[in-house]
Amino acid sequence: YGYAINGGYVSNQSAKTAAVRVHNPSTVTFKDYDGTVISTQRVGYNENATVPEAQTRFGYTFTGWDKGSTEIKGDTVITAQYKINTYNVKFYDKAGKQIGLTQKITFGSDATPPTDTNNPAGYDFVGWSNKDYLSVGSDGGENGKTYNVYGIYSWYNEQLPIYVDITSAYRQDDGYYAYFNLTNYPNAVT
């Protein structure tokens, strides 16, 4: 004569009663951040649930689940966890020199354009080359992506046909040397 204990069988001729503990299967529900059900599973007592594939969320990086899926002992809800993406934004002047520091911006937020735009002599600042610094990451850029934004400048004196920018000047034994850049304003006669 014998009896079962938690799935095992023990033979004992002198026993007349036996205690058997039975556990119902548990329901494990995997949910996304917004409560959407990703997967529902039934698992035996103290067994492991099968974890679904890593989830995707626009502007965020999946970091895992809020609790473990092993040794399940009752109905359980497990929710996907995410970290908001962070991006780098850099502003550049006409010469290609970075203006200010690199800004670290979280998904959907705006970077702050610099107020000092390093206007070269003879030029007015017009605006920025793109709007990537607004609602950063909304183009679906990967976490850590760098957005480069360049200043646009316009010649402010249309009456002068050529602008001279002296880059260096010095005197030597055989005379003076001056180095400069010439910029021809396209709408004026030279």
mmCIF file of C-alpha atoms in Angstrom:
data_model
loop_
_atom_site.group_PDB
_atom_site.id
_atom_site.type_symbol
_atom_site.label_atom_id
_atom_site.label_comp_id
_atom_site.label_asym_id
_atom_site.label_seq_id
_atom_site.Cartn_x
_atom_site.Cartn_y
_atom_site.Cartn_z
ATOM 1 C CA TYR A 1 0.000 0.000 0.000
ATOM 2 C CA GLY A 2 1.435 3.476 -0.807
ATOM 3 C CA TYR A 3 0.703 7.181 -1.191
ATOM 4 C CA ALA A 4 1.919 10.191 -3.138
ATOM 5 C CA ILE A 5 3.691 13.185 -1.634
ATOM 6 C CA ASN A 6 4.236 16.147 -3.990
ATOM 7 C CA GLY A 7 4.457 13.878 -6.995
ATOM 8 C CA GLY A 8 6.602 11.130 -5.407
ATOM 9 C CA TYR A 9 5.394 7.693 -4.338
ATOM 10 C CA VAL A 10 6.247 6.221 -0.983
ATOM 11 C CA SER A 11 5.400 2.649 -0.008
ATOM 12 C CA ASN A 12 4.448 2.210 3.603
ATOM 13 C CA GLN A 13 2.342 -0.740 4.685
ATOM 14 C CA SER A 14 1.561 0.682 8.120
ATOM 15 C CA ALA A 15 0.304 4.093 6.996
ATOM 16 C CA LYS A 16 -3.399 4.464 6.600
ATOM 17 C CA THR A 17 -3.643 8.193 5.763
ATOM 18 C CA ALA A 18 -1.387 10.575 3.931
ATOM 19 C CA ALA A 19 -1.188 14.380 3.510
ATOM 20 C CA VAL A 20 -0.936 15.556 -0.043
ATOM 21 C CA ARG A 21 -0.352 19.199 -0.895
ATOM 22 C CA VAL A 22 -1.619 20.150 -4.326
ATOM 23 C CA HIS A 23 -0.869 23.501 -6.002
ATOM 24 C CA ASN A 24 -2.848 24.844 -8.883
ATOM 25 C CA PRO A 25 -0.891 26.156 -11.853
ATOM 26 C CA SER A 26 -0.105 29.867 -11.736
ATOM 27 C CA THR A 27 -0.810 32.480 -14.389
ATOM 28 C CA VAL A 28 2.157 34.647 -15.308
ATOM 29 C CA THR A 29 1.294 37.791 -17.270
ATOM 30 C CA PHE A 30 4.009 39.858 -18.951
ATOM 31 C CA LYS A 31 2.917 43.464 -19.565
ATOM 32 C CA ASP A 32 4.422 46.429 -21.353
ATOM 33 C CA TYR A 33 4.913 49.818 -19.616
ATOM 34 C CA ASP A 34 1.391 50.926 -20.617
ATOM 35 C CA GLY A 35 -0.346 47.799 -19.350
ATOM 36 C CA THR A 36 -0.610 46.088 -22.748
ATOM 37 C CA VAL A 37 -0.422 42.313 -22.281
ATOM 38 C CA ILE A 38 2.619 40.883 -24.089
ATOM 39 C CA SER A 39 2.280 37.258 -23.004
ATOM 40 C CA THR A 40 0.238 35.096 -20.640
ATOM 41 C CA GLN A 41 1.487 31.691 -19.485
ATOM 42 C CA ARG A 42 0.367 28.948 -17.118
ATOM 43 C CA VAL A 43 3.198 27.375 -15.154
ATOM 44 C CA GLY A 44 3.338 24.701 -12.481
ATOM 45 C CA TYR A 45 4.113 25.508 -8.862
ATOM 46 C CA ASN A 46 7.729 26.636 -8.324
ATOM 47 C CA GLU A 47 8.456 26.436 -12.070
ATOM 48 C CA ASN A 48 9.906 29.108 -14.388
ATOM 49 C CA ALA A 49 8.010 31.233 -16.894
ATOM 50 C CA THR A 50 9.427 31.768 -20.387
ATOM 51 C CA VAL A 51 10.485 35.410 -20.745
ATOM 52 C CA PRO A 52 9.290 37.124 -23.957
ATOM 53 C CA GLU A 53 11.772 38.835 -26.289
ATOM 54 C CA ALA A 54 13.086 42.259 -25.300
ATOM 55 C CA GLN A 55 10.506 44.937 -26.001
ATOM 56 C CA THR A 56 10.893 48.172 -27.957
ATOM 57 C CA ARG A 57 9.571 51.595 -27.053
ATOM 58 C CA PHE A 58 10.220 54.688 -29.164
ATOM 59 C CA GLY A 59 12.719 56.981 -27.409
ATOM 60 C CA TYR A 60 13.531 54.451 -24.699
ATOM 61 C CA THR A 61 15.837 51.479 -24.142
ATOM 62 C CA PHE A 62 14.488 48.247 -22.664
ATOM 63 C CA THR A 63 16.322 47.454 -19.391
ATOM 64 C CA GLY A 64 14.566 44.271 -18.278
ATOM 65 C CA TRP A 65 11.587 43.192 -16.188
ATOM 66 C CA ASP A 66 10.433 44.548 -12.836
ATOM 67 C CA LYS A 67 10.635 41.106 -11.175
ATOM 68 C CA GLY A 68 11.993 37.637 -11.770
ATOM 69 C CA SER A 69 10.257 34.873 -13.695
ATOM 70 C CA THR A 70 11.730 31.882 -11.873
ATOM 71 C CA GLU A 71 10.238 29.669 -9.138
ATOM 72 C CA ILE A 72 6.725 31.038 -9.612
ATOM 73 C CA LYS A 73 4.484 30.234 -6.644
ATOM 74 C CA GLY A 74 1.338 32.194 -7.516
ATOM 75 C CA ASP A 75 -0.318 34.383 -10.113
ATOM 76 C CA THR A 76 2.222 37.019 -11.118
ATOM 77 C CA VAL A 77 2.319 40.152 -13.273
ATOM 78 C CA ILE A 78 5.749 41.090 -14.653
ATOM 79 C CA THR A 79 6.156 44.505 -16.297
ATOM 80 C CA ALA A 80 8.734 45.678 -18.854
ATOM 81 C CA GLN A 81 11.121 48.399 -17.655
ATOM 82 C CA TYR A 82 12.686 51.131 -19.797
ATOM 83 C CA LYS A 83 15.206 53.934 -19.473
ATOM 84 C CA ILE A 84 14.654 57.157 -21.419
ATOM 85 C CA ASN A 85 17.262 57.689 -24.159
ATOM 86 C CA THR A 86 19.818 60.478 -23.870
ATOM 87 C CA TYR A 87 21.332 62.310 -26.834
ATOM 88 C CA ASN A 88 24.171 64.799 -27.383
ATOM 89 C CA VAL A 89 23.586 68.142 -29.084
ATOM 90 C CA LYS A 90 26.449 70.325 -30.312
ATOM 91 C CA PHE A 91 26.208 73.806 -31.815
ATOM 92 C CA TYR A 92 28.855 75.104 -34.242
ATOM 93 C CA ASP A 93 29.715 78.548 -35.596
ATOM 94 C CA LYS A 94 30.589 79.576 -39.172
ATOM 95 C CA ALA A 95 34.201 78.453 -38.729
ATOM 96 C CA GLY A 96 33.111 74.997 -37.552
ATOM 97 C CA LYS A 97 34.142 75.673 -33.951
ATOM 98 C CA GLN A 98 31.847 74.264 -31.271
ATOM 99 C CA ILE A 99 29.928 76.953 -29.400
ATOM 100 C CA GLY A 100 29.558 76.147 -25.707
ATOM 101 C CA LEU A 101 29.533 72.681 -24.218
ATOM 102 C CA THR A 102 27.920 69.517 -25.527
ATOM 103 C CA GLN A 103 24.381 69.305 -24.151
ATOM 104 C CA LYS A 104 22.996 65.969 -22.914
ATOM 105 C CA ILE A 105 19.288 65.952 -23.710
ATOM 106 C CA THR A 106 16.662 63.316 -22.913
ATOM 107 C CA PHE A 107 14.254 62.046 -25.567
ATOM 108 C CA GLY A 108 11.630 64.593 -26.618
ATOM 109 C CA SER A 109 13.247 67.537 -24.802
ATOM 110 C CA ASP A 110 14.765 70.635 -26.407
ATOM 111 C CA ALA A 111 18.409 71.700 -26.295
ATOM 112 C CA THR A 112 19.088 75.355 -25.530
ATOM 113 C CA PRO A 113 20.773 77.166 -28.433
ATOM 114 C CA PRO A 114 23.628 79.443 -27.399
ATOM 115 C CA THR A 115 22.922 83.160 -27.287
ATOM 116 C CA ASP A 116 26.497 84.047 -28.283
ATOM 117 C CA THR A 117 26.691 82.743 -31.864
ATOM 118 C CA ASN A 118 30.299 83.835 -32.562
ATOM 119 C CA ASN A 119 29.350 86.068 -35.487
ATOM 120 C CA PRO A 120 32.334 86.659 -37.749
ATOM 121 C CA ALA A 121 33.080 90.297 -38.594
ATOM 122 C CA GLY A 122 30.720 91.516 -41.288
ATOM 123 C CA TYR A 123 28.105 88.805 -40.744
ATOM 124 C CA ASP A 124 24.755 88.597 -39.008
ATOM 125 C CA PHE A 125 23.501 85.398 -37.454
ATOM 126 C CA VAL A 126 20.383 84.177 -39.336
ATOM 127 C CA GLY A 127 19.490 80.909 -37.613
ATOM 128 C CA TRP A 128 20.423 77.256 -37.258
ATOM 129 C CA SER A 129 21.011 74.726 -40.030
ATOM 130 C CA ASN A 130 18.321 72.358 -38.746
ATOM 131 C CA LYS A 131 15.765 71.870 -35.996
ATOM 132 C CA ASP A 132 17.380 68.703 -34.585
ATOM 133 C CA TYR A 133 17.855 70.474 -31.253
ATOM 134 C CA LEU A 134 14.064 70.617 -30.797
ATOM 135 C CA SER A 135 12.287 67.502 -29.505
ATOM 136 C CA VAL A 136 15.620 65.685 -29.593
ATOM 137 C CA GLY A 137 15.482 62.049 -30.693
ATOM 138 C CA SER A 138 12.071 62.343 -32.347
ATOM 139 C CA ASP A 139 13.690 61.132 -35.582
ATOM 140 C CA GLY A 140 14.170 57.722 -33.979
ATOM 141 C CA GLY A 141 17.890 58.209 -33.361
ATOM 142 C CA GLU A 142 19.727 55.556 -31.392
ATOM 143 C CA ASN A 143 20.466 56.147 -27.720
ATOM 144 C CA GLY A 144 23.635 58.275 -27.447
ATOM 145 C CA LYS A 145 23.362 59.739 -30.967
ATOM 146 C CA THR A 146 24.997 63.149 -31.478
ATOM 147 C CA TYR A 147 23.102 65.896 -33.294
ATOM 148 C CA ASN A 148 25.249 68.637 -34.867
ATOM 149 C CA VAL A 149 23.642 72.021 -35.483
ATOM 150 C CA TYR A 150 25.465 74.714 -37.467
ATOM 151 C CA GLY A 151 24.943 78.458 -37.434
ATOM 152 C CA ILE A 152 23.836 80.198 -40.631
ATOM 153 C CA TYR A 153 25.292 83.642 -41.193
ATOM 154 C CA SER A 154 24.537 86.361 -43.711
ATOM 155 C CA TRP A 155 26.738 89.187 -44.945
ATOM 156 C CA TYR A 156 25.243 92.315 -43.448
ATOM 157 C CA ASN A 157 26.734 95.026 -45.689
ATOM 158 C CA GLU A 158 25.608 94.387 -49.241
ATOM 159 C CA GLN A 159 27.306 97.570 -50.442
ATOM 160 C CA LEU A 160 30.813 96.218 -49.886
ATOM 161 C CA PRO A 161 31.787 93.806 -52.660
ATOM 162 C CA ILE A 162 34.781 92.239 -50.912
ATOM 163 C CA TYR A 163 35.423 91.608 -47.257
ATOM 164 C CA VAL A 164 39.011 91.230 -45.995
ATOM 165 C CA ASP A 165 39.615 89.194 -42.833
ATOM 166 C CA ILE A 166 43.246 89.543 -41.687
ATOM 167 C CA THR A 167 44.286 86.268 -40.095
ATOM 168 C CA SER A 168 47.858 87.279 -39.175
ATOM 169 C CA ALA A 169 50.471 89.967 -39.894
ATOM 170 C CA TYR A 170 54.127 90.281 -38.975
ATOM 171 C CA ARG A 171 57.356 92.079 -39.918
ATOM 172 C CA GLN A 172 60.519 90.409 -41.171
ATOM 173 C CA ASP A 173 63.866 91.798 -42.367
ATOM 174 C CA ASP A 174 62.697 91.886 -45.967
ATOM 175 C CA GLY A 175 59.313 93.547 -45.280
ATOM 176 C CA TYR A 176 55.829 93.088 -43.847
ATOM 177 C CA TYR A 177 53.717 90.002 -44.357
ATOM 178 C CA ALA A 178 49.969 89.953 -44.009
ATOM 179 C CA TYR A 179 47.763 86.888 -44.379
ATOM 180 C CA PHE A 180 44.102 87.309 -44.975
ATOM 181 C CA ASN A 181 40.960 85.737 -46.335
ATOM 182 C CA LEU A 182 38.953 87.483 -49.043
ATOM 183 C CA THR A 183 35.231 86.968 -49.242
ATOM 184 C CA ASN A 184 33.408 88.172 -52.322
ATOM 185 C CA TYR A 185 29.830 89.172 -51.671
ATOM 186 C CA PRO A 186 27.978 87.519 -54.564
ATOM 187 C CA ASN A 187 25.467 90.298 -55.295
ATOM 188 C CA ALA A 188 27.883 93.205 -55.475
ATOM 189 C CA VAL A 189 30.075 94.281 -58.368
ATOM 190 C CA THR A 190 33.813 93.899 -57.736
#
